[in-house]
Coordinates of N, CA and C in Angstrom, one line a residue:
M13 N 9.5 -8.6 1.7 CA 10.2 -8.5 0.5 C 11.6 -8.0 0.7
T14 N 12.6 -8.6 0.0 CA 13.9 -8.1 0.2 C 14.0 -6.7 -0.3
P15 N 14.9 -5.9 0.3 CA 15.1 -4.5 -0.1 C 15.5 -4.4 -1.6
D16 N 16.4 -5.3 -2.0 CA 16.9 -5.3 -3.4 C 15.7 -5.5 -4.4
K17 N 14.8 -6.5 -4.0 CA 13.7 -6.8 -4.9 C 12.8 -5.6 -5.0
L18 N 12.5 -4.9 -3.9 CA 11.6 -3.7 -3.9 C 12.2 -2.6 -4.7
V19 N 13.5 -2.4 -4.6 CA 14.2 -1.3 -5.4 C 14.1 -1.7 -6.9
Y20 N 14.3 -3.0 -7.2 CA 14.3 -3.4 -8.6 C 12.9 -3.2 -9.2
M21 N 11.8 -3.5 -8.4 CA 10.5 -3.4 -8.9 C 10.1 -1.9 -9.1
A22 N 10.5 -1.0 -8.1 CA 10.2 0.4 -8.2 C 10.9 1.0 -9.4
N23 N 12.2 0.6 -9.6 CA 13.0 1.1 -10.7 C 12.4 0.6 -12.1
Q24 N 11.9 -0.6 -12.1 CA 11.3 -1.0 -13.4 C 10.1 -0.1 -13.8
I25 N 9.3 0.2 -12.8 CA 8.2 1.1 -13.0 C 8.7 2.5 -13.5
A26 N 9.7 3.0 -12.9 CA 10.3 4.3 -13.3 C 10.9 4.2 -14.7
T27 N 11.5 3.1 -15.0 CA 12.1 2.9 -16.4 C 11.0 3.0 -17.4
F28 N 9.8 2.4 -17.2 CA 8.7 2.5 -18.1 C 8.3 3.9 -18.3
F29 N 8.1 4.6 -17.2 CA 7.6 6.0 -17.3 C 8.6 7.1 -17.7
K30 N 9.9 6.7 -17.8 CA 10.9 7.7 -18.3 C 10.6 8.2 -19.7
S31 N 9.9 7.4 -20.5 CA 9.6 7.8 -21.8 C 8.5 8.9 -21.9
K32 N 7.8 9.1 -20.8 CA 6.8 10.1 -20.8 C 7.3 11.5 -20.5
P33 N 6.6 12.6 -20.7 CA 7.0 13.9 -20.2 C 7.2 13.8 -18.7
H34 N 8.1 14.5 -18.2 CA 8.6 14.4 -16.8 C 7.4 14.3 -15.8
D35 N 6.6 15.4 -15.8 CA 5.5 15.4 -14.8 C 4.5 14.2 -15.0
E36 N 4.3 13.8 -16.2 CA 3.5 12.6 -16.4 C 4.1 11.4 -15.9
G37 N 5.5 11.3 -16.0 CA 6.2 10.2 -15.5 C 6.2 10.1 -14.0
V38 N 6.3 11.2 -13.3 CA 6.3 11.2 -11.9 C 4.9 10.8 -11.4
A39 N 3.8 11.3 -12.1 CA 2.5 11.0 -11.7 C 2.2 9.5 -12.0
G40 N 2.8 9.0 -13.1 CA 2.6 7.6 -13.5 C 3.2 6.6 -12.5
V41 N 4.4 6.9 -12.0 CA 5.0 6.1 -11.0 C 4.2 6.1 -9.7
A42 N 3.8 7.3 -9.3 CA 3.0 7.4 -8.1 C 1.7 6.7 -8.2
G43 N 1.1 6.8 -9.3 CA -0.2 6.2 -9.5 C -0.1 4.7 -9.6
H44 N 0.9 4.2 -10.2 CA 1.1 2.7 -10.4 C 1.3 2.1 -9.0
I45 N 2.3 2.7 -8.3 CA 2.6 2.1 -6.9 C 1.4 2.3 -6.0
S46 N 0.7 3.4 -6.0 CA -0.5 3.6 -5.2 C -1.6 2.5 -5.5
D47 N -1.8 2.3 -6.8 CA -2.9 1.4 -7.2 C -2.5 -0.1 -7.1
F48 N -1.3 -0.5 -7.3 CA -1.0 -1.9 -7.4 C -0.1 -2.5 -6.3
W49 N 0.5 -1.7 -5.5 CA 1.3 -2.2 -4.4 C 0.5 -2.2 -3.1
D50 N 0.6 -3.3 -2.4 CA -0.2 -3.4 -1.2 C 0.5 -2.5 -0.1
P51 N -0.3 -2.3 1.0 CA 0.2 -1.3 2.0 C 1.6 -1.7 2.6
R52 N 1.8 -3.0 2.7 CA 3.1 -3.4 3.3 C 4.3 -3.0 2.4
M53 N 4.1 -3.2 1.1 CA 5.1 -2.8 0.2 C 5.3 -1.3 0.2
R54 N 4.2 -0.5 0.2 CA 4.4 1.0 0.2 C 5.0 1.4 1.5
K55 N 4.7 0.8 2.6 CA 5.3 1.2 3.9 C 6.8 0.9 3.8
Q56 N 7.2 -0.3 3.3 CA 8.6 -0.6 3.2 C 9.3 0.4 2.3
L57 N 8.7 0.8 1.2 CA 9.3 1.8 0.3 C 9.5 3.1 1.0
F58 N 8.5 3.6 1.7 CA 8.6 4.8 2.5 C 9.7 4.7 3.5
D59 N 9.8 3.6 4.2 CA 10.8 3.4 5.3 C 12.2 3.4 4.6
M60 N 12.3 2.7 3.5 CA 13.6 2.7 2.9 C 14.1 4.1 2.4
I61 N 13.2 4.8 1.8 CA 13.5 6.2 1.3 C 13.9 7.0 2.5
A62 N 13.1 7.0 3.6 CA 13.4 7.8 4.8 C 14.8 7.4 5.4
D63 N 15.2 6.1 5.3 CA 16.4 5.7 5.8 C 17.6 6.0 4.9
G64 N 17.3 6.6 3.7 CA 18.3 6.9 2.8 C 18.9 5.7 2.0
H65 N 18.1 4.7 1.8 CA 18.5 3.5 1.0 C 18.9 3.9 -0.4
D66 N 20.0 3.4 -0.8 CA 20.5 3.7 -2.2 C 19.9 2.9 -3.3
G67 N 20.0 3.3 -4.5 CA 19.6 2.5 -5.6 C 18.3 2.9 -6.3
F68 N 17.5 3.8 -5.7 CA 16.2 4.2 -6.3 C 16.5 5.1 -7.5
E69 N 15.8 5.0 -8.6 CA 15.8 5.9 -9.7 C 15.3 7.3 -9.2
P70 N 15.8 8.4 -9.7 CA 15.3 9.7 -9.3 C 13.8 9.8 -9.5
L71 N 13.2 9.2 -10.5 CA 11.8 9.3 -10.7 C 11.0 8.7 -9.6
V72 N 11.5 7.6 -9.0 CA 10.9 7.0 -7.8 C 10.9 8.0 -6.6
L73 N 12.0 8.6 -6.4 CA 12.1 9.5 -5.3 C 11.2 10.7 -5.5
E74 N 11.2 11.2 -6.7 CA 10.3 12.4 -7.0 C 8.8 12.0 -6.8
A75 N 8.5 10.8 -7.1 CA 7.1 10.3 -7.1 C 6.6 10.0 -5.6
A76 N 7.6 9.7 -4.8 CA 7.3 9.3 -3.4 C 6.2 10.1 -2.7
P77 N 6.4 11.5 -2.7 CA 5.4 12.3 -1.9 C 4.0 12.1 -2.4
A78 N 3.8 11.7 -3.7 CA 2.4 11.6 -4.2 C 1.9 10.2 -4.1
I79 N 2.7 9.2 -3.6 CA 2.2 7.9 -3.4 C 1.3 7.8 -2.2
R80 N 0.2 7.0 -2.4 CA -0.8 6.9 -1.3 C -0.1 6.5 0.0
K81 N -0.3 7.2 1.1 CA 0.3 6.9 2.3 C -0.4 5.7 3.0
V82 N 0.3 5.0 3.9 CA -0.2 3.8 4.6 C -0.8 4.3 5.9
K83 N -2.0 3.9 6.2 CA -2.6 4.2 7.4 C -2.0 3.4 8.5
E84 N -1.6 4.0 9.6 CA -1.0 3.3 10.7 C -2.1 2.7 11.5
T85 N -1.9 1.5 12.0 CA -2.9 0.8 12.8 C -2.5 0.8 14.2
A86 N -3.4 0.9 15.1 CA -3.1 1.0 16.5 C -2.8 -0.4 17.1

C-alpha cells in the first residue's frame, strides 16, 4: 500500500473516533486497526511511525502502542 493511502486510512479512523471521549477514542482507533487491518498493514504503520513519517493524526500516534503487534516470522 502506498504510504499516503495508509496515512489517509488511519486518519479516517481517527477522525471518526475524535467525537468520543479521548481515552475511548484512543482505544477505538487501536481496536479498529487491530481488528480490521491485516498484519502487513499494521507492520507498515509501525514502520512508518518509527521512521517519523509525517501526516498521522495525533490520535493515531497515541493509539499505536495499543495496536496489536505483528509477529515476526523467521
